[in-house]
Coordinates of C-alpha atoms in Angstrom, one line a residue:
Chain A
X1 CA -6.3 50.5 -74.1
X2 CA -4.4 51.1 -70.6
X3 CA -3.2 54.4 -69.0
X4 CA 0.2 54.7 -68.3
X5 CA -0.6 56.0 -64.7
X6 CA -3.2 54.7 -62.3
X7 CA -5.6 55.9 -59.8
X8 CA -8.8 58.2 -60.7
X9 CA -10.2 60.9 -58.3
X10 CA -13.8 61.1 -58.3
X11 CA -15.5 64.7 -59.2
X12 CA -16.8 64.6 -55.9
X13 CA -13.4 65.0 -54.2
X14 CA -12.7 67.9 -56.0
X15 CA -12.9 71.5 -54.7
X16 CA -13.3 74.5 -56.4
X17 CA -9.7 75.9 -55.5
X18 CA -7.6 72.8 -55.2
X19 CA -4.8 73.3 -53.2
X20 CA -2.4 71.6 -55.4
X21 CA -3.5 72.7 -58.8
X22 CA -5.2 76.0 -58.1
X23 CA -1.4 78.0 -58.2
X24 CA -0.8 76.3 -61.4
X25 CA -0.4 78.0 -65.1
X26 CA -1.5 75.8 -67.4
X27 CA -1.3 75.9 -71.3
X28 CA -3.4 73.2 -73.3
X29 CA -3.3 72.5 -76.7
X30 CA -6.6 71.2 -78.5
X31 CA -8.9 73.1 -76.0
X32 CA -12.4 73.0 -77.2
X33 CA -13.3 69.2 -77.7
X34 CA -12.6 65.4 -76.4
X35 CA -10.0 65.6 -73.5
X36 CA -8.6 69.1 -74.0
X37 CA -12.1 70.5 -72.9
X38 CA -12.8 68.3 -70.4
X39 CA -9.3 69.2 -69.4
X40 CA -9.5 73.0 -69.7
X41 CA -12.8 73.0 -67.6
X42 CA -11.2 70.8 -64.7
X43 CA -8.0 72.7 -64.4
X44 CA -10.3 76.2 -64.7
X45 CA -12.7 74.6 -62.0
X46 CA -10.1 73.8 -59.5
X47 CA -8.7 77.6 -59.8
X48 CA -5.6 77.1 -61.9
X49 CA -5.3 79.8 -64.5
X50 CA -5.3 78.1 -68.1
X51 CA -4.3 79.4 -71.3
X52 CA -6.1 77.0 -74.6
X53 CA -5.3 76.8 -77.9
X54 CA -7.4 75.4 -80.9
X55 CA -7.8 76.6 -84.4
X56 CA -11.1 78.2 -84.8
X57 CA -12.1 81.2 -83.3
X58 CA -15.5 80.7 -82.8
X59 CA -15.4 77.7 -80.1
X60 CA -12.5 79.3 -78.8
X61 CA -14.4 82.3 -77.5
X62 CA -17.3 80.1 -76.5
X63 CA -15.4 77.8 -74.3
X64 CA -13.4 80.9 -72.5
X65 CA -17.2 82.7 -72.0
X66 CA -18.3 79.1 -70.4
X67 CA -15.1 78.7 -68.2
X68 CA -13.7 80.7 -65.8
X69 CA -10.1 80.8 -65.2
X70 CA -9.0 80.4 -68.8
X71 CA -8.0 82.0 -71.8
X72 CA -8.5 80.9 -75.4
X73 CA -5.7 81.6 -78.1
X74 CA -6.7 80.7 -81.6
X75 CA -3.8 79.0 -83.1
X76 CA -2.5 75.7 -85.3
X77 CA 0.0 73.7 -83.5
X78 CA 0.5 72.1 -87.0
X79 CA 1.7 75.6 -88.3
X80 CA 5.2 76.7 -87.6
X81 CA 4.6 79.9 -87.9
X82 CA 2.0 80.3 -85.3
X83 CA 3.8 78.6 -82.6
X84 CA 5.8 81.9 -81.0
X85 CA 3.5 84.5 -81.2
X86 CA 1.4 81.5 -79.6
X87 CA 3.8 81.2 -76.6
X88 CA 3.9 85.2 -76.6
X89 CA 0.5 84.9 -75.9
X90 CA 0.5 82.1 -73.2
X91 CA 2.9 83.8 -70.8
X92 CA 2.1 87.3 -71.7
X93 CA -1.5 86.4 -70.6
X94 CA 0.0 83.9 -67.8
X95 CA 2.7 85.7 -66.7
X96 CA 4.6 82.1 -66.6
X97 CA 4.0 78.4 -67.2
X98 CA 4.1 75.4 -65.0
X99 CA 2.2 72.9 -67.0
X100 CA 2.3 72.6 -70.7
X101 CA -0.2 69.6 -72.2
X102 CA 0.4 68.8 -75.9
X103 CA -3.1 67.2 -76.5
X104 CA -3.9 68.4 -79.9
X105 CA -4.0 65.3 -82.2
X106 CA -4.2 64.3 -85.8
X107 CA -5.7 60.9 -87.0
X108 CA -3.9 61.5 -90.2
X109 CA -5.8 59.6 -92.9
X110 CA -9.8 59.7 -92.1
X111 CA -11.4 57.1 -92.1
X112 CA -8.2 55.6 -91.1
X113 CA -6.4 53.2 -94.2
X114 CA -3.6 51.0 -94.7
X115 CA -0.2 52.7 -95.0
X116 CA -0.3 51.8 -98.4
X117 CA -3.4 53.8 -99.2
X118 CA -2.2 56.6 -96.8
X119 CA -1.5 59.8 -98.5
X120 CA 2.0 61.5 -97.7
X121 CA 0.3 64.7 -97.5
X122 CA -2.2 62.4 -94.3
X123 CA 1.1 61.4 -92.6
X124 CA 2.7 65.0 -92.9
X125 CA 0.0 66.6 -91.0
X126 CA -0.2 63.8 -88.6
X127 CA 3.8 64.5 -88.3
X128 CA 2.8 68.0 -88.0
X129 CA 0.1 68.2 -85.1
X130 CA 1.7 65.2 -82.8
X131 CA 5.0 65.7 -83.2
X132 CA 6.1 68.7 -84.6
X133 CA 3.8 71.0 -83.0
X134 CA 4.4 69.6 -79.4
X135 CA 8.3 69.7 -80.3
X136 CA 8.0 73.6 -81.6
X137 CA 6.2 74.7 -78.5
X138 CA 7.9 72.8 -76.1
X139 CA 11.0 74.5 -77.0
X140 CA 9.2 77.8 -77.1
X141 CA 7.9 77.7 -73.6
X142 CA 11.1 75.9 -72.4
X143 CA 12.2 79.1 -71.1
X144 CA 9.1 79.5 -68.7
X145 CA 8.6 76.4 -67.4
X146 CA 12.8 76.1 -66.9
X147 CA 11.9 79.3 -65.0
X148 CA 9.5 77.7 -62.7
X149 CA 11.7 75.0 -61.5
X150 CA 14.6 77.1 -61.1
X151 CA 12.3 79.2 -58.9
X152 CA 11.3 76.0 -56.8
X153 CA 7.6 75.7 -58.9
X154 CA 6.5 73.0 -60.6
X155 CA 7.7 72.4 -64.2
X156 CA 6.0 69.5 -66.1
X157 CA 5.1 69.0 -70.1
X158 CA 2.1 66.0 -70.4
X159 CA 2.3 64.7 -74.0
X160 CA -1.0 62.8 -74.8
X161 CA 0.1 59.3 -75.7
X162 CA -1.9 56.4 -76.6
X163 CA -1.7 52.5 -77.1
X164 CA -1.2 52.9 -80.5
X165 CA 2.6 55.0 -79.7
X166 CA 3.5 51.1 -78.7
X167 CA 1.4 48.6 -80.5
X168 CA 1.6 48.8 -84.1
X169 CA -2.0 48.4 -85.1
X170 CA -3.1 48.2 -88.6
X171 CA -4.7 50.9 -90.4
X172 CA -3.2 53.1 -87.4
X173 CA 0.0 53.9 -89.2
X174 CA 0.3 57.4 -89.7
X175 CA -1.4 58.1 -86.1
X176 CA 1.0 55.3 -84.3
X177 CA 3.9 56.2 -86.0
X178 CA 3.4 60.0 -84.8
X179 CA 2.7 58.9 -81.4
X180 CA 5.2 56.2 -80.9
X181 CA 7.7 59.4 -82.2
X182 CA 6.3 62.0 -79.6
X183 CA 6.3 58.9 -77.1
X184 CA 10.0 58.8 -77.8
X185 CA 10.8 62.3 -77.6
X186 CA 8.9 62.8 -74.4
X187 CA 11.3 60.1 -73.1
X188 CA 14.2 61.9 -74.0
X189 CA 13.3 65.1 -73.2
X190 CA 12.6 64.1 -69.7
X191 CA 16.3 62.5 -69.5
X192 CA 17.8 65.7 -70.8
X193 CA 16.1 68.2 -69.1
X194 CA 15.5 66.4 -65.3
X195 CA 18.6 67.8 -64.2
X196 CA 16.7 71.5 -65.1
X197 CA 14.3 70.4 -62.8
X198 CA 11.7 70.3 -66.1
X199 CA 9.9 66.8 -66.1
X200 CA 7.9 65.1 -69.1
X201 CA 5.2 62.4 -69.0
X202 CA 3.7 60.7 -71.5
X203 CA 0.0 59.9 -71.0
X204 CA -2.1 57.5 -72.5
X205 CA -5.9 58.4 -71.6
X206 CA -7.4 55.1 -73.1
X207 CA -10.3 55.2 -75.3
X208 CA -12.6 57.6 -74.8
X209 CA -15.9 58.7 -76.1
X210 CA -14.6 61.9 -78.1
X211 CA -15.7 63.3 -81.5
X212 CA -12.1 62.0 -82.5
X213 CA -12.7 58.7 -81.6
X214 CA -15.9 58.7 -83.6
X215 CA -13.8 59.6 -86.5
X216 CA -11.8 56.8 -86.2
X217 CA -14.0 54.3 -85.2
X218 CA -17.5 55.0 -86.3
X219 CA -19.2 51.8 -85.0
X220 CA -17.8 51.9 -81.6
X221 CA -20.1 51.2 -78.8
X222 CA -19.9 54.3 -76.8
X223 CA -20.9 52.4 -73.9
X224 CA -17.7 51.0 -73.2
X225 CA -16.0 54.1 -73.9
X226 CA -14.5 56.4 -71.0
X227 CA -15.7 59.9 -70.7
X228 CA -13.2 63.0 -71.5
X229 CA -13.9 64.1 -68.4
X230 CA -13.3 60.9 -66.4
X231 CA -9.9 60.9 -68.2
X232 CA -9.2 64.2 -67.5
X233 CA -9.4 63.4 -63.7
X234 CA -7.2 60.5 -64.5
X235 CA -4.7 62.8 -66.0
X236 CA -4.5 65.6 -63.0
X237 CA -4.1 63.1 -60.6
X238 CA -1.1 61.4 -62.6
X239 CA 0.2 65.4 -62.6
X240 CA -0.3 65.4 -59.0
X241 CA 1.9 62.2 -58.6
X242 CA 4.2 63.3 -60.7
X243 CA 5.0 66.6 -59.3
X244 CA 5.0 65.1 -55.8
X245 CA 7.7 62.5 -56.7
X246 CA 11.3 63.2 -56.3
X247 CA 13.1 63.6 -59.9
Chain B
X1 CA 34.6 94.9 -86.7
X2 CA 32.4 92.9 -89.4
X3 CA 28.4 93.6 -89.0
X4 CA 27.0 90.0 -88.7
X5 CA 24.3 89.7 -90.9
X6 CA 22.6 86.4 -90.7
X7 CA 20.1 85.8 -87.9
X8 CA 21.9 83.0 -86.5
X9 CA 22.3 82.6 -82.6
X10 CA 24.8 79.8 -82.1
X11 CA 27.1 80.0 -85.2
X12 CA 29.8 77.0 -85.3
X13 CA 32.7 79.4 -86.2
X14 CA 31.4 82.2 -83.2
X15 CA 34.4 83.2 -81.1
X16 CA 34.9 84.8 -77.9
X17 CA 37.6 87.0 -76.8
X18 CA 38.6 86.6 -73.2
X19 CA 40.2 89.2 -70.8
X20 CA 41.4 87.9 -67.9
X21 CA 42.2 89.5 -64.4
X22 CA 45.8 90.1 -65.3
X23 CA 44.4 91.9 -68.6
X24 CA 45.7 89.1 -70.9
X25 CA 43.7 88.6 -73.9
X26 CA 43.0 85.3 -75.7
X27 CA 41.0 84.4 -78.9
X28 CA 38.7 81.1 -78.4
X29 CA 36.1 79.6 -80.0
X30 CA 33.1 80.0 -78.2
X31 CA 32.4 76.2 -77.6
X32 CA 35.6 76.6 -75.2
X33 CA 33.1 78.6 -72.9
X34 CA 32.5 75.9 -70.8
X35 CA 36.2 75.4 -69.7
X36 CA 36.0 79.0 -68.6
X37 CA 33.4 78.5 -65.9
X38 CA 34.9 76.6 -62.7
X39 CA 33.0 74.8 -59.8
X40 CA 31.4 77.2 -57.7
X41 CA 30.9 79.7 -60.2
X42 CA 27.5 81.2 -60.5
X43 CA 26.4 82.5 -64.1
X44 CA 23.5 84.9 -64.2
X45 CA 21.6 85.4 -67.3
X46 CA 18.6 87.5 -68.5
X47 CA 15.4 85.2 -69.0
X48 CA 13.4 88.2 -70.6
X49 CA 11.7 87.2 -74.1
X50 CA 11.3 89.8 -76.6
X51 CA 8.2 91.3 -77.6
X52 CA 7.8 91.9 -81.4
X53 CA 7.9 95.8 -80.5
X54 CA 7.9 97.2 -83.9
X55 CA 4.7 98.5 -85.1
X56 CA 3.8 99.7 -88.5
X57 CA 1.1 102.1 -88.3
X58 CA -0.6 105.5 -89.3
X59 CA -0.7 108.6 -87.2
X60 CA -4.4 109.2 -87.5
X61 CA -4.3 113.1 -87.4
X62 CA -2.0 113.3 -90.5
X63 CA -2.9 109.9 -92.3
X64 CA 0.9 109.7 -92.6
X65 CA 2.7 106.2 -92.3
X66 CA 4.6 105.4 -88.8
X67 CA 7.0 102.4 -87.3
X68 CA 6.4 102.3 -83.8
X69 CA 9.2 101.1 -81.6
X70 CA 7.7 100.0 -78.0
X71 CA 11.1 101.3 -75.8
X72 CA 10.0 101.0 -72.2
X73 CA 8.0 100.3 -69.7
X74 CA 7.6 101.0 -65.7
X75 CA 7.1 98.1 -64.3
X76 CA 7.0 94.4 -65.4
X77 CA 3.2 94.2 -64.8
X78 CA 1.9 92.4 -67.6
X79 CA -1.4 93.9 -67.5
X80 CA 0.7 97.3 -68.3
X81 CA -1.3 99.2 -71.3
X82 CA 1.3 102.7 -70.9
X83 CA 4.4 102.0 -73.2
X84 CA 7.1 104.6 -74.0
X85 CA 8.2 104.7 -77.3
X86 CA 10.2 105.8 -80.0
X87 CA 8.3 107.0 -83.3
X88 CA 9.5 106.8 -86.9
X89 CA 8.3 107.9 -90.1
X90 CA 7.8 106.2 -93.1
X91 CA 9.9 102.8 -94.1
X92 CA 11.3 99.7 -91.9
X93 CA 14.6 98.1 -90.6
X94 CA 15.7 98.5 -94.5
X95 CA 17.0 101.9 -94.3
X96 CA 19.7 102.9 -91.7
X97 CA 18.4 104.0 -88.5
X98 CA 19.8 107.2 -88.4
X99 CA 19.1 107.7 -91.9
X100 CA 15.0 107.3 -91.2
X101 CA 12.4 110.0 -92.1
X102 CA 10.9 111.6 -89.1
X103 CA 7.5 111.2 -88.0
X104 CA 4.7 113.3 -88.4
X105 CA 4.9 116.3 -85.5
X106 CA 3.3 114.5 -82.8
X107 CA 1.1 115.8 -79.5
X108 CA -0.5 114.4 -76.9
X109 CA -4.2 113.0 -77.6
X110 CA -2.8 112.0 -81.1
X111 CA -4.3 108.9 -81.5
X112 CA -2.1 106.1 -83.6
X113 CA -3.4 102.7 -85.3
X114 CA -1.2 100.0 -85.9
X115 CA -2.9 97.2 -87.3
X116 CA -5.7 96.1 -85.0
X117 CA -3.9 97.9 -82.0
X118 CA -5.2 101.4 -81.2
X119 CA -3.2 104.0 -79.0
X120 CA -3.2 107.2 -77.7
X121 CA -0.2 109.5 -77.0
X122 CA -0.5 110.6 -73.8
X123 CA 2.7 113.5 -73.7
X124 CA 5.8 113.5 -75.5
X125 CA 9.1 112.8 -73.4
X126 CA 10.9 115.9 -74.2
X127 CA 11.8 115.0 -77.5
X128 CA 9.6 115.0 -80.1
X129 CA 10.2 111.4 -81.4
X130 CA 10.0 109.9 -77.9
X131 CA 6.1 109.5 -76.3
X132 CA 4.3 107.8 -74.0
X133 CA 1.4 105.6 -75.4
X134 CA -1.4 104.3 -74.3
X135 CA -3.1 101.6 -75.8
X136 CA -6.9 101.1 -75.8
X137 CA -7.2 97.4 -75.5
X138 CA -7.3 94.9 -72.9
X139 CA -4.1 92.7 -71.9
X140 CA -5.4 89.4 -74.1
X141 CA -6.3 91.6 -77.2
X142 CA -3.1 93.8 -76.7
X143 CA -0.9 90.6 -76.5
X144 CA -2.7 88.7 -79.6
X145 CA -2.2 92.2 -81.5
X146 CA 1.4 92.2 -80.6
X147 CA 1.7 88.7 -81.9
X148 CA -0.1 89.0 -85.1
X149 CA 0.7 92.4 -86.1
X150 CA 4.2 93.1 -84.3
X151 CA 7.6 92.5 -85.7
X152 CA 11.0 91.9 -83.6
X153 CA 12.7 95.6 -83.5
X154 CA 15.7 94.9 -85.9
X155 CA 18.2 96.8 -87.9
X156 CA 19.5 97.2 -91.5
X157 CA 22.9 94.9 -90.6
X158 CA 20.7 92.1 -91.0
X159 CA 18.9 92.2 -94.7
X160 CA 16.1 89.7 -93.7
X161 CA 12.9 90.1 -91.7
X162 CA 13.6 88.2 -88.4
X163 CA 11.2 86.2 -86.9
X164 CA 10.4 85.9 -83.1
X165 CA 12.3 82.3 -82.6
X166 CA 15.4 84.5 -83.9
X167 CA 15.4 86.8 -81.3
X168 CA 14.2 84.5 -78.5
X169 CA 17.1 83.3 -76.2
X170 CA 17.3 79.5 -75.5
X171 CA 16.0 80.3 -72.1
X172 CA 13.6 83.4 -72.8
X173 CA 10.6 83.0 -70.4
X174 CA 8.6 86.2 -69.4
X175 CA 7.8 88.3 -72.6
X176 CA 9.4 91.8 -71.1
X177 CA 12.4 92.8 -73.5
X178 CA 12.1 94.9 -76.5
X179 CA 15.3 94.2 -77.9
X180 CA 16.3 90.8 -77.2
X181 CA 18.9 90.2 -74.4
X182 CA 21.9 88.6 -77.3
X183 CA 24.4 87.5 -74.8
X184 CA 22.1 84.9 -74.0
X185 CA 22.3 83.9 -77.9
X186 CA 25.6 82.0 -77.0
X187 CA 23.7 79.8 -74.4
X188 CA 22.7 76.4 -75.1
X189 CA 20.7 73.8 -72.8
X190 CA 23.7 71.9 -73.4
X191 CA 26.2 74.6 -71.9
X192 CA 23.7 75.3 -69.3
X193 CA 23.5 71.5 -67.9
X194 CA 27.1 71.1 -68.3
X195 CA 27.5 74.0 -66.2
X196 CA 25.4 72.7 -63.2
X197 CA 27.2 68.8 -63.7
X198 CA 30.7 70.6 -63.7
X199 CA 29.5 72.4 -60.0
X200 CA 28.9 75.6 -61.5
X201 CA 25.5 77.5 -60.8
X202 CA 22.8 79.1 -63.5
X203 CA 20.2 81.3 -62.4
X204 CA 18.6 83.9 -64.0
X205 CA 17.0 87.6 -63.5
X206 CA 14.4 89.2 -66.0
X207 CA 14.9 92.4 -67.1
X208 CA 13.0 94.4 -69.7
X209 CA 16.2 95.4 -72.0
X210 CA 15.2 98.3 -74.1
X211 CA 16.2 99.7 -77.7
X212 CA 20.3 99.8 -78.3
X213 CA 19.4 102.6 -80.8
X214 CA 17.1 105.3 -81.6
X215 CA 19.1 106.7 -84.8
X216 CA 18.8 110.0 -83.0
X217 CA 22.0 111.3 -81.8
X218 CA 20.1 113.4 -78.8
X219 CA 18.2 110.3 -77.8
X220 CA 20.6 108.1 -77.9
X221 CA 22.9 110.0 -75.5
X222 CA 19.9 108.8 -72.9
X223 CA 20.5 105.4 -73.4
X224 CA 19.7 103.0 -71.9
X225 CA 16.4 104.1 -70.7
X226 CA 15.1 103.3 -67.4
X227 CA 14.3 99.3 -67.2
X228 CA 12.7 97.3 -65.0
X229 CA 14.2 94.3 -63.6
X230 CA 13.0 91.2 -61.1
X231 CA 15.9 89.2 -59.2
X232 CA 14.2 85.7 -58.2
X233 CA 14.4 84.5 -54.4
X234 CA 16.9 81.9 -55.6
X235 CA 19.1 84.0 -57.9
X236 CA 19.2 86.7 -54.9
X237 CA 20.3 83.9 -52.3
X238 CA 22.8 82.1 -54.6
X239 CA 24.5 85.7 -55.5
X240 CA 24.6 86.4 -51.9
X241 CA 26.2 82.9 -51.1
X242 CA 28.5 83.0 -54.1
X243 CA 29.4 86.4 -52.7
X244 CA 30.3 85.6 -49.2
X245 CA 32.2 82.7 -49.9
X246 CA 34.3 84.2 -52.7
X247 CA 33.4 82.8 -55.7
X248 CA 33.2 84.6 -59.0
X249 CA 29.7 85.7 -60.6
X250 CA 29.6 86.0 -64.5
X251 CA 26.7 88.0 -66.0
X252 CA 25.4 87.0 -69.3
X253 CA 24.5 89.9 -70.6
X254 CA 25.2 94.3 -69.8
X255 CA 21.5 94.3 -68.4
X256 CA 22.5 91.6 -65.9
X257 CA 25.5 93.4 -64.8
X258 CA 22.8 96.9 -64.6
X259 CA 20.3 94.8 -62.6
X260 CA 22.5 93.7 -60.2
X261 CA 24.8 96.8 -59.9
X262 CA 21.3 98.2 -59.3
X263 CA 19.4 95.6 -57.1
X264 CA 22.9 95.6 -54.2
X265 CA 22.6 97.1 -50.9
X266 CA 25.1 96.9 -48.5
X267 CA 26.7 94.2 -50.3
X268 CA 23.4 92.1 -50.6
X269 CA 21.0 91.5 -53.4
X270 CA 17.4 91.7 -52.5
X271 CA 15.0 89.6 -54.3
X272 CA 11.8 91.5 -55.9
X273 CA 11.1 94.2 -58.6
X274 CA 12.8 97.2 -59.3
X275 CA 14.0 99.9 -61.8
X276 CA 17.3 100.2 -62.9
X277 CA 18.2 103.8 -63.5
X278 CA 21.6 103.9 -63.2
X279 CA 24.2 104.3 -66.3
X280 CA 27.1 101.8 -65.7
X281 CA 30.4 102.8 -66.8
X282 CA 33.8 103.8 -65.9
X283 CA 33.1 105.4 -62.8
X284 CA 31.1 102.7 -61.5
X285 CA 32.8 100.6 -58.9
X286 CA 31.4 97.1 -59.5
X287 CA 30.1 95.2 -56.4
X288 CA 28.7 92.4 -57.6
X289 CA 29.8 91.1 -60.9
X290 CA 32.9 89.8 -61.6
X291 CA 33.2 89.0 -65.0
X292 CA 30.8 89.8 -68.3
X293 CA 30.0 87.3 -71.3
X294 CA 28.9 89.8 -74.1
X295 CA 28.5 90.4 -77.4
X296 CA 31.1 92.7 -79.2
X297 CA 30.1 96.3 -78.8
X298 CA 31.5 99.2 -80.5
X299 CA 33.0 102.4 -79.5
X300 CA 30.3 105.4 -78.5
X301 CA 27.5 103.1 -77.5
X302 CA 26.1 102.7 -74.3
X303 CA 27.2 98.8 -74.3
X304 CA 30.8 99.7 -75.0
X305 CA 30.8 102.4 -72.2
X306 CA 29.7 99.7 -69.8
X307 CA 32.6 97.8 -70.3
X308 CA 34.5 100.8 -68.8
X309 CA 33.5 99.4 -65.7
X310 CA 35.6 96.1 -66.1
X311 CA 38.6 97.3 -67.7
X312 CA 40.9 100.7 -67.7
X313 CA 40.8 102.7 -70.8
X314 CA 44.2 101.3 -72.1
X315 CA 42.7 97.5 -71.7
X316 CA 39.7 98.5 -73.6
X317 CA 41.4 99.9 -76.3
X318 CA 43.6 96.7 -76.4
X319 CA 40.6 94.5 -76.7
X320 CA 38.9 96.6 -79.6
X321 CA 42.3 96.8 -81.1
X322 CA 42.2 92.8 -81.3
X323 CA 38.5 92.2 -82.1
X324 CA 39.2 94.7 -84.8
X325 CA 42.6 92.6 -85.8
X326 CA 40.7 88.9 -85.4
X327 CA 37.9 90.1 -87.4
X328 CA 35.4 89.9 -84.7
X329 CA 31.9 89.9 -85.9
X330 CA 29.7 92.6 -83.9
X331 CA 26.2 93.1 -83.7
X332 CA 23.4 91.0 -81.8
X333 CA 24.5 87.8 -84.1
X334 CA 28.0 88.5 -83.5
X335 CA 31.0 86.6 -81.7
X336 CA 31.6 87.4 -77.6
X337 CA 33.7 88.8 -75.1
X338 CA 34.2 87.3 -71.5
X339 CA 35.6 90.2 -69.7
X340 CA 36.9 90.2 -66.1
X341 CA 37.2 92.9 -63.7
X342 CA 40.8 93.6 -64.0
X343 CA 43.3 93.7 -61.3
X344 CA 44.6 97.1 -62.9
X345 CA 40.4 98.5 -63.0
X346 CA 40.2 97.2 -59.5
X347 CA 43.3 99.5 -58.6
X348 CA 42.2 102.3 -60.3
X349 CA 38.8 102.1 -58.4
X350 CA 39.8 102.0 -55.0
X351 CA 40.3 105.5 -54.4
X352 CA 37.2 106.7 -56.3
X353 CA 34.3 105.7 -53.9
X354 CA 33.4 108.9 -53.6
X355 CA 33.6 109.5 -57.2
X356 CA 31.3 106.2 -57.5
X357 CA 28.4 107.2 -55.5
X358 CA 27.8 111.0 -56.8
X359 CA 28.0 109.7 -60.6
X360 CA 25.2 107.3 -59.1
X361 CA 23.6 110.1 -58.3
X362 CA 24.5 112.6 -61.3
X363 CA 24.1 109.6 -64.2
X364 CA 21.4 109.9 -66.3
X365 CA 19.1 111.7 -64.4
X366 CA 17.1 112.5 -67.3
X367 CA 13.6 114.6 -66.8
X368 CA 12.6 111.2 -69.0
X369 CA 12.9 109.5 -66.0
X370 CA 11.6 111.5 -63.4
X371 CA 8.5 111.9 -66.1
X372 CA 8.1 108.2 -66.6
X373 CA 8.7 107.3 -62.9
X374 CA 5.7 109.4 -61.6
X375 CA 3.5 108.6 -64.0

């Protein structure tokens, strides 16, 4: 798998208070494992103020405790009723928002299955987490994001994508279809809202050594996989590139 | 007028009654709004999101059920733990506000438990049902408690419980309003982007809209309570530029009128945060806002009185008659009016500058405000 945006910044180049990232207020879904956790740590370490969402109270509290500048919110993005209360807490806690990263993802059927063997409920779950959740959360936070743009600050939504969004791999049907829908939404959001200064970015982190990858491909050679930390740094570089490029 | 009972922000059947500067009245579908905004004009809306500010709970000294409606804050600081609040007895929005039972006798030091949220009454604010509360919690606990236990403040004309998405306007950002700045329900992103494409500007302020009704005639006379607001630098610059080039400024909602007319000093709007204390009415000589997009309001409310700053009594009476005749819907999910300050009103205002200054000094100078600010 390859990333849609290039460039890697090594950890040694990162200062504890990054001048570009430091002033940002960032919301990250799925913030207690894999790429989400790595992003929470990386943004927090660079001085950004981070609100992260995850489903279970205990890991949320642990991640918040272990990472300065971060605030955890217990919420399931696949639950319609949880979205606005989560948005209220995000903006109430941060006072505004420059970056939303819709990272939380669901594989659908586990183990991965042919579409013909995929339960409707598994497809629904993948769609609820990977498409409807990001759509709803973006809508709920759009006012705060657009306010940042109107006031001359950064305003960006990053939707975590996958090469399965582009290439139809057998057994990745529920996940691939949902990520394809999310990628399409991202491009349409971007076209519709660029006039308001709110940008949207799809980011494919590539194959990472994360709990989700282990669920999908249990027998993968982990030594060939990218670390979540490296992917998080790539994403932050992609964000810097996107925000410094004219709309 | 007919009460709008269904929580739909942008009904396809919504209408807008337009009063132009000559006082002429037109009845249009609200979808025609974009055609009423000209290139160069500046539309200013309130981007406050609405806090779920209705908290059911218990008055611990008496063990009696209560509903607390958070009503105001002294500033937009999101760390704030002190709120003014109106306390009701048992029941909820299904009963008319004016029919709600009184709360138990309240006193300074009384503790209230509202689901996961605990608070103490610091003082009564010159009324047995209006109190200043202090929550026991940290900022994140308070927001989590409000998110999970609070409900949007609502009134009996909407029979179904409101969700947060019902009361957040499409542009809702900072959660500082206690009731929705509902004129903004007429906005859509389509309308906002079309304005820009057509050469108009769209900017926002953030204004902590308070309660529209308390059910108590004495308290209602004190509405609106003092409301903090913030004018972003980009908005202040756009307003000052529009004023200097003679372009029309259209306020979306009464809160925007209140904030901008408070923020103006020697003809210039200053960026920053302040506390709107004045009541806008017949004696206000508007210095910033040329037209107001608002909901339809019933006589006797503070929102209706605000329209007197735009229209003469005769024009306002005519507008009200038309709204009734054409069966406009009222309240937050109802139809709209787009009211320009009329030439007749302007002529009426000219000799009354001294009266205006006097009204700013005298109007709504309640003990509440003085106490609230001094806290």
